[in-house]
Amino acid sequence: MEHDAHAVAPTHSVPTPEDATVDDWAREDAEPMPVDSGAAPAEVAAADSAADTPPEPGAEGAKEIESSLQSLELKANVTAHEDAQEVEDEVEETKRHLNVVFIGHVDAGKSTAGGQILFLSGQVDDRTIQKYEKEAKDKSRESWYMAYIMDTNEEERVKGKTVEVGRAHFETEHARFTILDAPGHKSYVPNMISGASQADIGVLVISARKGEFETGYEKGGQTREHVLLAKTLGVCKLVVVINKMDDPTVKWSKERYDEIEAKMVPFLKSSGYNVKKDVQFLPISGLLGSNMKTRIDKGICNWWDGPCLFEILDCIEVPLRDPKGPVRMPIIDKYKDMGTVVMGKMESGTIREGDSLLVMPNKSHVKVIGISLDDSKVRRAGPAENVRVKLSGIEEEDIMAGFVLSSVANPVGAVTEFNAQLQILELLDNKKKEADPKKKPKRKPLFVKNGAVVVCRIEVNNLICIEKFSDFPQLGRFTLRTEGKTVAVGKVVDVPPAGSPTF
Ligand code: GTP
Ligand code: MG
């Protein structure tokens, strides 16, 4: 890391388990077509996990209850018991913490906008910016200096493409944010999936520059794929920023802005977003920082009366997760650091130092020996937080992305088969086997068409941790990817009976 005014650390390229919002992605007009068997997925994003036969969980429910009670007590009595640690816990709660992923087609301006946010919030000083300006100029990439704030490695700077998800933090009046700057290039969609699975809010960056919106939006562009993935991965609110409004081909044109918004709205609806409730559009220039921290000057754009980006982010509401629910933290990455550290987003429940938990599907008993939020150590972490948890009782090599840190009393299920509703995004058309969704097929269909919504049984080789969408939406969604493409998004409609991996 070359500068410490702000923390930018990469997250890694692992397909991650699904998480989600309560609302459904499936188009309301789509009739599911029953297909009883086995379109076996080439790659289930909820990583196929090793299924070693592990010891049975012990009766440690009491600890779990005790832990919930402790957090209840903390809220009620915080003024009565002000030891240093409780003050730290309380400080954590004064500002909401929101995770925001920047998504969109390659070169749309995600890293530039992310870098600008850090600059505008006072985390990057002028000297650093000047240094980046010079470095960018030396690489004949004059306009890329803002992106260098987020794109920290040499390969990213030379090629002008984000590879690893950049991570940084900033605060507005009412909230503290973790920004996850996803790569737009299609080769790095797995990294984008990893970033989006950690976020509740997405900033979808769209370039208004002539030809760039069109390329990004067309088939093969990443705008649509990112939106569909974001929805499936639990990004429940979208801020659509129409970027590069300063570009000479745009010049803050209302017509261009309206054209892009009009094309995006039907697509966002068909992707499952409630555009009125969950989506907000606004024009910005990430490069110049216009309409970001303060509202756009009327002299530059006289038709925009709406809020600026910081205002929108500051007020955005995200669904509450249950702090007293069972612990569910899908693991997206792990490393060794005087113990085994796992990273992920808390989907439900609260963890505290000293808690006993299970790593599923291995059923490994572990103890929490440390918790970090961003760069600070805390004693407790609740839902929606991206945390690093240091564990004892397990080796780093016995953990895979897709494993889930669970409560002992109520662990997540582990299965090798499940019933799913799938929306097919991209497949080779097979003309011979076109099915009429109204007729029940006599024989098992072998193929399904692009755009079809089907109900099928999925079998995987190793145990995976999933839940029924209706019980726990965050762990009830998944994506199917093969040969570098997302071919389907799905939700889990049924799982084998409790304790059994198969039906
Ligand atoms: P990937 O990480 O590769 O997906 O790209 P990205 O979306 O992060 O784009 P990046 O921020 O690297 O910017 C790509 C190019 O667009 C750079 O040359 C930027 O200077 C330019 N750019 C970004 N935002 C703006 C803007 O608001 N106005 C103008 N004129 N150019 C911009
Ligand atoms: Mg980038």
Coordinates of C-alpha atoms and ligand atoms in Angstrom, one line a residue:
M1 CA 0.0 0.0 0.0
E2 CA 1.6 3.2 -1.0
H3 CA -0.3 5.6 1.1
D4 CA -2.0 5.3 4.4
A5 CA -4.5 8.1 4.3
H6 CA -7.1 5.5 3.4
A7 CA -7.1 1.7 3.3
V8 CA -7.5 0.0 0.0
A9 CA -7.1 -3.7 0.2
P10 CA -8.0 -6.2 -2.5
T11 CA -10.5 -9.0 -1.8
H12 CA -10.0 -12.1 -3.7
S13 CA -11.4 -13.8 -6.7
V14 CA -13.6 -16.5 -5.4
P15 CA -17.1 -17.3 -6.5
T16 CA -19.0 -16.7 -3.4
P17 CA -22.2 -18.0 -1.8
E18 CA -25.4 -16.4 -2.5
D19 CA -27.1 -13.9 -0.4
A20 CA -30.1 -11.9 -1.1
T21 CA -33.0 -9.6 -0.4
V22 CA -36.4 -10.6 0.6
D23 CA -38.1 -9.6 -2.6
D24 CA -38.0 -11.9 -5.6
W25 CA -35.9 -11.6 -8.7
A26 CA -38.2 -13.6 -10.9
R27 CA -40.2 -11.7 -13.4
E28 CA -43.8 -11.7 -12.3
D29 CA -45.0 -12.8 -15.8
A30 CA -42.7 -15.7 -16.0
E31 CA -44.4 -19.1 -15.7
P32 CA -42.1 -21.7 -14.2
M33 CA -41.8 -24.8 -16.4
P34 CA -41.4 -28.0 -14.5
V35 CA -38.3 -30.0 -15.4
D36 CA -37.6 -32.9 -13.0
S37 CA -34.1 -33.6 -13.5
G38 CA -30.6 -32.8 -13.6
A39 CA -29.3 -29.9 -15.5
A40 CA -26.1 -30.5 -13.6
P41 CA -24.4 -27.2 -13.2
A42 CA -20.9 -26.8 -14.3
E43 CA -20.1 -24.5 -11.5
V44 CA -22.3 -23.6 -8.6
A45 CA -21.3 -20.2 -7.2
A46 CA -22.0 -21.4 -3.7
A47 CA -18.6 -23.2 -3.9
D48 CA -18.8 -26.9 -3.9
S49 CA -17.2 -27.7 -0.6
A50 CA -15.3 -30.7 0.7
A51 CA -17.4 -33.1 2.6
D52 CA -15.2 -34.6 5.2
T53 CA -17.1 -36.6 7.8
P54 CA -16.9 -34.4 10.8
P55 CA -17.8 -34.8 14.4
E56 CA -21.4 -34.1 15.4
P57 CA -22.1 -30.8 17.0
G58 CA -22.3 -30.8 20.7
A59 CA -25.1 -29.3 22.8
E60 CA -23.7 -25.8 23.1
G61 CA -27.0 -24.1 22.7
A62 CA -26.7 -22.5 26.1
K63 CA -23.7 -20.5 24.9
E64 CA -25.7 -19.2 22.0
I65 CA -28.5 -18.1 24.2
E66 CA -26.0 -16.6 26.6
S67 CA -24.5 -14.6 23.8
S68 CA -27.8 -13.2 22.7
L69 CA -28.6 -12.3 26.2
Q70 CA -25.3 -10.5 26.5
S71 CA -26.1 -8.4 23.5
L72 CA -29.5 -7.6 24.8
E73 CA -28.1 -6.6 28.1
L74 CA -25.5 -4.5 26.5
K75 CA -28.1 -2.4 24.7
A76 CA -30.2 -2.0 27.8
N77 CA -27.5 -1.2 30.3
V78 CA -24.8 0.5 28.4
T79 CA -24.8 3.6 30.5
A80 CA -24.8 1.6 33.7
H81 CA -21.8 -0.5 32.8
E82 CA -19.5 1.8 31.0
D83 CA -16.3 -0.1 30.8
A84 CA -14.0 0.8 28.0
Q85 CA -15.1 -2.1 25.8
E86 CA -18.8 -1.3 26.0
V87 CA -18.0 2.2 24.9
E88 CA -16.2 0.8 21.9
D89 CA -19.3 -1.3 21.1
E90 CA -21.5 1.7 21.5
V91 CA -19.3 3.9 19.2
E92 CA -19.7 1.2 16.6
E93 CA -23.5 1.7 16.7
T94 CA -23.7 5.5 16.5
K95 CA -23.3 5.5 12.7
R96 CA -24.9 3.0 10.4
H97 CA -22.4 1.0 8.5
L98 CA -23.2 0.3 4.8
N99 CA -21.3 -1.7 2.2
V100 CA -21.5 -0.2 -1.3
V101 CA -20.3 -2.1 -4.4
F102 CA -19.4 -0.1 -7.5
I103 CA -20.4 -2.1 -10.6
G104 CA -20.8 -1.5 -14.3
H105 CA -19.2 -2.0 -17.7
V106 CA -15.4 -1.8 -18.1
D107 CA -14.2 1.9 -18.2
A108 CA -17.5 3.3 -17.0
G109 CA -15.6 5.2 -14.4
K110 CA -16.1 3.1 -11.2
S111 CA -12.6 3.5 -9.8
T112 CA -12.5 7.2 -10.8
A113 CA -15.8 7.8 -8.9
G114 CA -14.6 5.7 -5.9
G115 CA -11.3 7.6 -5.9
Q116 CA -13.1 10.9 -6.1
I117 CA -15.3 10.0 -3.2
L118 CA -12.2 9.4 -1.0
F119 CA -10.7 12.7 -2.2
L120 CA -13.8 14.6 -1.5
S121 CA -14.2 13.1 1.9
G122 CA -10.7 14.3 2.7
Q123 CA -8.9 11.0 2.8
V124 CA -6.4 11.7 0.0
D125 CA -4.3 14.8 0.2
D126 CA -3.4 17.1 -2.7
R127 CA 0.2 15.9 -2.7
T128 CA -0.9 12.3 -3.3
I129 CA -3.2 13.4 -6.1
Q130 CA -0.3 15.3 -7.7
K131 CA 1.9 12.2 -7.4
Y132 CA -0.8 10.1 -9.1
E133 CA -1.2 12.8 -11.8
K134 CA 2.4 12.6 -12.6
E135 CA 2.5 8.8 -12.5
A136 CA -0.6 8.7 -14.8
K137 CA 1.0 11.1 -17.2
D138 CA 4.2 9.0 -17.3
K139 CA 2.1 6.1 -18.4
S140 CA 0.3 8.2 -21.0
R141 CA -2.9 7.9 -19.0
E142 CA -3.4 11.5 -18.0
S143 CA -7.1 11.2 -17.0
W144 CA -6.6 8.1 -14.9
Y145 CA -5.1 9.6 -11.8
M146 CA -8.3 9.5 -9.8
A147 CA -8.7 5.8 -10.6
Y148 CA -5.2 5.2 -9.1
I149 CA -6.6 5.9 -5.6
M150 CA -8.6 2.7 -6.0
D151 CA -6.4 0.8 -8.5
T152 CA -3.4 0.3 -6.4
N153 CA -1.4 -2.4 -8.2
E154 CA 0.9 -1.9 -11.1
E155 CA -0.9 -4.2 -13.5
E156 CA -4.2 -2.2 -12.9
R157 CA -2.4 1.1 -13.4
V158 CA -0.6 0.1 -16.6
K159 CA -3.7 -1.5 -18.2
G160 CA -6.2 1.0 -16.7
K161 CA -8.4 -1.9 -15.6
T162 CA -9.4 -2.9 -12.1
V163 CA -8.6 -6.6 -11.4
E164 CA -9.0 -7.1 -7.7
V165 CA -11.9 -5.6 -5.8
G166 CA -10.6 -2.4 -4.2
R167 CA -11.8 -1.7 -0.7
A168 CA -11.9 1.7 1.0
H169 CA -13.8 3.5 3.7
F170 CA -15.5 6.9 4.0
E171 CA -18.1 8.6 6.2
T172 CA -21.0 10.9 5.6
E173 CA -23.0 12.7 8.2
H174 CA -25.1 9.7 9.2
A175 CA -23.3 6.7 7.9
R176 CA -19.9 5.1 7.5
F177 CA -19.3 3.3 4.2
T178 CA -17.1 0.5 2.9
I179 CA -16.7 1.0 -0.8
L180 CA -16.0 -2.1 -2.9
D181 CA -14.7 -1.2 -6.3
A182 CA -15.5 -4.1 -8.6
P183 CA -13.7 -4.7 -11.9
G184 CA -15.9 -4.3 -15.1
H185 CA -13.9 -6.5 -17.4
K186 CA -15.7 -9.7 -18.3
S187 CA -12.7 -11.8 -17.3
Y188 CA -13.0 -10.7 -13.7
V189 CA -16.7 -11.3 -13.2
P190 CA -15.8 -13.8 -10.4
N191 CA -14.2 -10.9 -8.5
M192 CA -17.2 -8.7 -9.1
I193 CA -19.4 -11.5 -7.7
S194 CA -17.2 -11.6 -4.6
G195 CA -17.5 -7.8 -4.2
A196 CA -21.3 -7.7 -4.8
S197 CA -21.9 -10.5 -2.3
Q198 CA -20.5 -8.3 0.4
A199 CA -22.8 -5.3 -0.3
D200 CA -26.3 -4.2 0.3
I201 CA -26.1 -1.1 -2.0
G202 CA -24.8 -1.0 -5.5
V203 CA -23.7 2.1 -7.4
L204 CA -24.2 1.1 -11.0
V205 CA -21.9 3.4 -13.0
I206 CA -22.9 4.0 -16.6
S207 CA -20.9 6.1 -19.1
A208 CA -22.9 8.6 -20.9
R209 CA -20.1 9.2 -23.4
K210 CA -21.2 8.7 -27.0
G211 CA -21.0 5.0 -27.9
E212 CA -19.9 3.9 -24.4
F213 CA -23.4 3.5 -22.9
E214 CA -24.3 1.5 -26.0
T215 CA -21.3 -0.9 -25.8
G216 CA -21.8 -1.5 -22.1
Y217 CA -25.5 -2.1 -22.5
E218 CA -25.5 -4.4 -25.5
K219 CA -25.3 -8.1 -25.4
G220 CA -21.8 -9.0 -24.4
G221 CA -21.5 -5.7 -22.3
Q222 CA -21.3 -6.1 -18.6
T223 CA -24.0 -3.7 -17.6
R224 CA -26.8 -6.2 -17.8
E225 CA -24.8 -9.1 -16.3
H226 CA -23.7 -7.0 -13.4
V227 CA -27.2 -5.9 -12.7
L228 CA -28.6 -9.4 -12.7
L229 CA -25.7 -10.7 -10.6
A230 CA -26.1 -7.8 -8.1
K231 CA -29.8 -8.6 -7.7
T232 CA -29.1 -12.2 -7.2
L233 CA -26.3 -11.6 -4.8
G234 CA -28.4 -9.5 -2.5
V235 CA -27.7 -5.9 -3.6
C236 CA -31.1 -4.6 -2.8
K237 CA -30.7 -0.9 -3.5
L238 CA -29.2 0.5 -6.7
V239 CA -27.9 4.0 -7.3
V240 CA -27.6 4.4 -11.0
V241 CA -25.0 7.1 -11.7
I242 CA -25.0 8.4 -15.3
N243 CA -21.3 9.3 -15.4
K244 CA -19.0 11.3 -17.7
M245 CA -21.6 14.0 -18.0
D246 CA -18.8 16.5 -18.5
D247 CA -17.5 14.6 -21.6
P248 CA -17.5 16.8 -24.8
T249 CA -19.9 14.3 -26.4
V250 CA -22.4 14.8 -23.6
K251 CA -22.0 18.3 -22.1
W252 CA -24.5 17.7 -19.4
S253 CA -27.2 17.0 -22.0
K254 CA -30.6 16.3 -20.5
E255 CA -31.6 14.4 -23.7
R256 CA -28.7 12.0 -23.3
Y257 CA -29.5 11.5 -19.6
D258 CA -33.2 10.9 -20.3
E259 CA -32.3 8.5 -23.1
I260 CA -30.2 6.3 -20.9
E261 CA -32.6 6.4 -18.0
A262 CA -35.5 5.4 -20.3
K263 CA -33.5 2.4 -21.6
M264 CA -32.4 1.3 -18.2
V265 CA -35.7 1.4 -16.4
P266 CA -37.5 -1.5 -18.2
F267 CA -34.3 -3.6 -17.9
L268 CA -34.0 -2.9 -14.2
K269 CA -37.6 -3.9 -13.7
S270 CA -37.1 -7.1 -15.6
S271 CA -34.1 -7.9 -13.4
G272 CA -36.3 -7.8 -10.4
Y273 CA -35.7 -4.3 -9.1
N274 CA -38.6 -2.2 -7.9
V275 CA -37.5 1.0 -9.7
K276 CA -39.7 3.4 -7.7
K277 CA -38.6 2.0 -4.3
D278 CA -35.2 0.6 -4.8
V279 CA -33.5 2.5 -7.6
Q280 CA -32.3 6.2 -7.8
F281 CA -30.8 7.8 -10.9
L282 CA -28.5 10.8 -11.0
P283 CA -26.0 12.5 -13.3
I284 CA -22.4 13.0 -12.2
S285 CA -18.9 13.6 -13.4
G286 CA -16.6 11.2 -11.4
L287 CA -13.5 12.8 -12.9
L288 CA -14.4 16.4 -11.9
G289 CA -16.3 15.4 -8.8
S290 CA -19.5 17.1 -9.9
N291 CA -22.8 16.3 -8.2
M292 CA -21.0 14.1 -5.8
K293 CA -20.4 15.7 -2.4
T294 CA -22.3 18.9 -3.2
R295 CA -25.2 19.5 -5.6
I296 CA -24.3 20.4 -9.1
D297 CA -23.9 24.1 -9.9
K298 CA -26.9 25.3 -11.9
G299 CA -24.4 27.1 -14.1
I300 CA -23.1 23.7 -15.2
C301 CA -26.4 21.8 -15.3
N302 CA -29.6 23.7 -15.0
W303 CA -32.1 20.9 -15.3
W304 CA -31.0 18.7 -12.3
D305 CA -32.9 19.5 -9.1
G306 CA -32.3 16.3 -7.4
P307 CA -29.9 15.3 -4.7
C308 CA -26.1 14.7 -5.1
L309 CA -24.5 11.3 -4.6
F310 CA -23.5 11.8 -0.9
E311 CA -27.0 12.8 0.0
I312 CA -28.5 9.8 -1.7
L313 CA -26.0 7.4 0.0
D314 CA -26.5 9.1 3.4
C315 CA -30.3 8.5 3.3
I316 CA -30.5 5.1 1.7
E317 CA -32.5 2.5 3.7
V318 CA -31.5 -1.1 3.7
P319 CA -33.5 -4.0 5.1
L320 CA -32.6 -4.8 8.7
R321 CA -31.2 -8.2 9.4
D322 CA -31.8 -10.0 12.6
P323 CA -29.1 -9.5 15.2
K324 CA -30.6 -12.1 17.4
G325 CA -31.0 -14.7 14.6
P326 CA -28.8 -17.7 14.1
V327 CA -25.2 -16.9 13.2
R328 CA -24.7 -17.1 9.4
M329 CA -21.5 -15.8 7.9
P330 CA -20.6 -17.2 4.4
I331 CA -16.9 -17.3 4.1
I332 CA -15.5 -15.5 1.1
D333 CA -11.8 -15.7 1.9
K334 CA -9.3 -16.9 4.6
Y335 CA -5.7 -16.5 5.5
K336 CA -3.3 -17.3 8.3
D337 CA -2.3 -14.6 10.8
M338 CA -1.3 -16.1 14.1
G339 CA -4.4 -18.2 13.8
T340 CA -7.0 -18.8 11.1
V341 CA -8.8 -15.7 9.8
V342 CA -12.0 -15.9 7.8
M343 CA -13.6 -13.0 6.0
G344 CA -17.2 -12.4 5.1
K345 CA -20.4 -10.6 5.6
M346 CA -22.6 -11.4 8.7
E347 CA -26.0 -12.3 7.2
S348 CA -27.7 -12.9 10.5
G349 CA -26.9 -13.1 14.2
T350 CA -24.2 -11.5 16.3
I351 CA -20.8 -12.9 17.1
R352 CA -18.6 -12.0 20.1
E353 CA -15.2 -12.8 21.2
G354 CA -15.2 -16.1 23.0
D355 CA -18.2 -17.5 21.1
S356 CA -18.2 -21.2 20.1
L357 CA -19.4 -21.7 16.5
L358 CA -19.4 -24.3 13.8
V359 CA -17.8 -24.1 10.4
M360 CA -20.2 -25.8 8.0
P361 CA -20.4 -28.1 6.1
N362 CA -17.5 -29.7 7.9
K363 CA -19.1 -29.2 11.3
S364 CA -15.7 -28.1 12.7
H365 CA -16.0 -26.6 16.2
V366 CA -14.3 -23.3 16.4
K367 CA -13.9 -20.5 18.9
V368 CA -13.9 -16.8 18.1
I369 CA -10.6 -15.3 19.3
G370 CA -10.7 -12.0 17.5
I371 CA -13.0 -9.8 15.4
S372 CA -12.0 -6.9 13.1
L373 CA -14.3 -4.4 11.4
D374 CA -12.5 -2.5 8.7
D375 CA -9.2 -1.9 10.3
S376 CA -10.3 -1.8 14.0
K377 CA -10.7 -4.5 16.5
V378 CA -14.1 -5.0 18.0
R379 CA -15.5 -7.4 20.5
R380 CA -18.8 -7.9 18.7
A381 CA -20.2 -7.8 15.2
G382 CA -23.7 -7.9 14.0
P383 CA -25.7 -8.4 10.7
A384 CA -24.6 -6.7 7.5
E385 CA -21.0 -6.1 8.8
N386 CA -18.1 -7.2 6.7
V387 CA -15.8 -8.8 9.3
R388 CA -12.6 -10.7 9.7
V389 CA -12.9 -13.3 12.4
K390 CA -9.9 -15.0 13.9
L391 CA -10.7 -18.6 14.8
S392 CA -9.1 -21.3 16.9
G393 CA -9.8 -24.9 16.4
I394 CA -9.4 -25.0 12.6
E395 CA -6.6 -24.9 10.1
E396 CA -6.7 -22.4 7.2
E397 CA -6.4 -25.3 4.7
D398 CA -9.5 -26.9 6.1
I399 CA -11.7 -24.0 5.0
M400 CA -13.0 -23.2 1.6
A401 CA -14.8 -20.2 0.2
G402 CA -18.5 -21.0 0.4
F403 CA -18.2 -22.5 3.9
V404 CA -20.5 -20.9 6.4
L405 CA -19.7 -19.9 10.0
S406 CA -22.9 -20.9 11.9
S407 CA -24.3 -21.1 15.4
V408 CA -23.8 -24.4 17.1
A409 CA -27.5 -24.7 18.2
N410 CA -28.9 -23.9 14.7
P411 CA -26.3 -24.6 12.0
V412 CA -26.9 -24.0 8.3
G413 CA -28.0 -27.1 6.3
A414 CA -25.5 -28.9 4.2
V415 CA -26.8 -30.8 1.1
T416 CA -25.7 -32.4 -2.1
E417 CA -29.0 -31.9 -3.8
F418 CA -31.8 -29.3 -3.8
N419 CA -34.7 -28.1 -5.9
A420 CA -34.3 -24.8 -7.6
Q421 CA -36.1 -22.3 -9.7
L422 CA -33.7 -21.1 -12.4
Q423 CA -33.8 -18.3 -14.8
I424 CA -31.7 -19.1 -17.8
L425 CA -29.7 -16.2 -19.0
E426 CA -27.5 -17.6 -21.7
L427 CA -27.3 -21.0 -23.3
L428 CA -26.9 -22.4 -26.8
D429 CA -30.3 -22.4 -28.3
N430 CA -31.4 -25.9 -29.2
K431 CA -34.2 -25.6 -31.7
K432 CA -35.1 -29.3 -31.5
K433 CA -36.2 -29.2 -27.9
E434 CA -38.3 -26.1 -27.7
A435 CA -40.8 -26.6 -24.9
D436 CA -44.2 -25.1 -24.6
P437 CA -44.4 -23.8 -21.0
K438 CA -48.1 -24.4 -20.8
K439 CA -47.9 -28.1 -21.6
K440 CA -46.5 -30.5 -19.1
P441 CA -43.7 -32.3 -20.9
K442 CA -44.3 -36.0 -21.5
R443 CA -40.6 -36.8 -21.4
K444 CA -38.0 -35.0 -19.4
P445 CA -36.8 -32.1 -21.4
L446 CA -33.1 -32.2 -22.1
F447 CA -32.7 -28.5 -22.9
V448 CA -34.1 -25.3 -21.8
K449 CA -34.2 -22.0 -23.8
N450 CA -32.6 -18.7 -23.1
G451 CA -34.8 -16.6 -20.8
A452 CA -36.8 -19.7 -19.6
V453 CA -37.7 -20.0 -16.0
V454 CA -37.6 -23.6 -14.9
V455 CA -37.9 -25.6 -11.8
C456 CA -35.3 -28.4 -11.5
R457 CA -33.4 -30.7 -9.2
I458 CA -29.7 -29.7 -8.9
E459 CA -27.1 -32.2 -7.7
V460 CA -23.6 -31.3 -6.8
N461 CA -20.6 -33.5 -6.0
N462 CA -19.8 -32.0 -2.6
L463 CA -21.8 -30.8 0.3
I464 CA -22.8 -27.1 0.0
C465 CA -24.4 -24.8 2.6
I466 CA -27.7 -23.4 1.4
E467 CA -31.2 -22.7 2.7
K468 CA -34.6 -22.5 1.3
F469 CA -35.2 -19.0 -0.2
S470 CA -38.5 -18.7 1.7
D471 CA -36.7 -19.4 5.0
F472 CA -33.5 -17.5 4.6
P473 CA -33.2 -15.5 1.3
Q474 CA -29.6 -14.5 1.9
L475 CA -28.6 -18.1 1.6
G476 CA -31.3 -19.2 -0.8
R477 CA -29.9 -17.7 -4.0
F478 CA -27.1 -18.7 -6.4
T479 CA -25.7 -18.2 -9.8
L480 CA -24.5 -20.8 -12.3
R481 CA -21.4 -19.9 -14.3
T482 CA -19.5 -21.8 -16.9
E483 CA -16.7 -21.0 -19.2
G484 CA -16.5 -17.5 -17.8
K485 CA -20.2 -16.7 -18.3
T486 CA -23.1 -16.5 -16.0
V487 CA -25.7 -18.9 -17.5
A488 CA -28.4 -18.8 -14.9
V489 CA -29.5 -17.2 -11.6
G490 CA -31.6 -19.3 -9.3
K491 CA -33.2 -19.6 -5.9
V492 CA -33.5 -22.6 -3.7
V493 CA -37.2 -23.8 -3.5
D494 CA -36.7 -26.9 -1.5
V495 CA -33.9 -28.7 0.4
P496 CA -33.7 -32.3 1.8
P497 CA -35.1 -32.9 5.3
A498 CA -33.1 -31.4 8.2
G499 CA -29.9 -33.3 8.8
S500 CA -30.0 -35.2 5.4
P501 CA -27.9 -34.1 2.5
T502 CA -30.3 -35.8 0.0
F503 CA -34.1 -36.0 -0.5
Ligands
GTP1 P1 -12.6 -1.0 -14.9 O1 -12.1 -1.1 -13.5 O2 -11.6 -1.5 -15.9 O3 -13.9 -1.7 -15.1 O4 -12.9 0.5 -15.3 P2 -13.6 1.6 -14.3 O5 -15.1 1.6 -14.5 O6 -13.1 1.6 -13.0 O7 -13.1 3.0 -15.1 P3 -12.0 4.0 -14.6 O8 -12.4 4.7 -13.4 O9 -10.7 3.3 -14.6 O10 -12.1 5.1 -15.8 C1 -12.0 4.7 -17.2 C2 -11.7 6.0 -18.0 O11 -12.8 6.8 -18.0 C3 -10.5 6.8 -17.5 O12 -9.8 7.3 -18.6 C4 -11.2 7.9 -16.8 O13 -10.5 9.1 -16.7 C5 -12.4 8.1 -17.6 N1 -13.5 8.7 -16.8 C6 -14.0 8.2 -15.6 N2 -15.0 9.1 -15.1 C7 -15.0 10.1 -16.0 C8 -15.8 11.3 -16.0 O14 -16.7 11.6 -15.2 N3 -15.6 12.1 -17.1 C9 -14.8 11.9 -18.1 N4 -14.7 12.7 -19.0 N5 -14.0 10.8 -18.1 C10 -14.1 9.9 -17.0
MG2 MG -11.9 0.2 -12.1

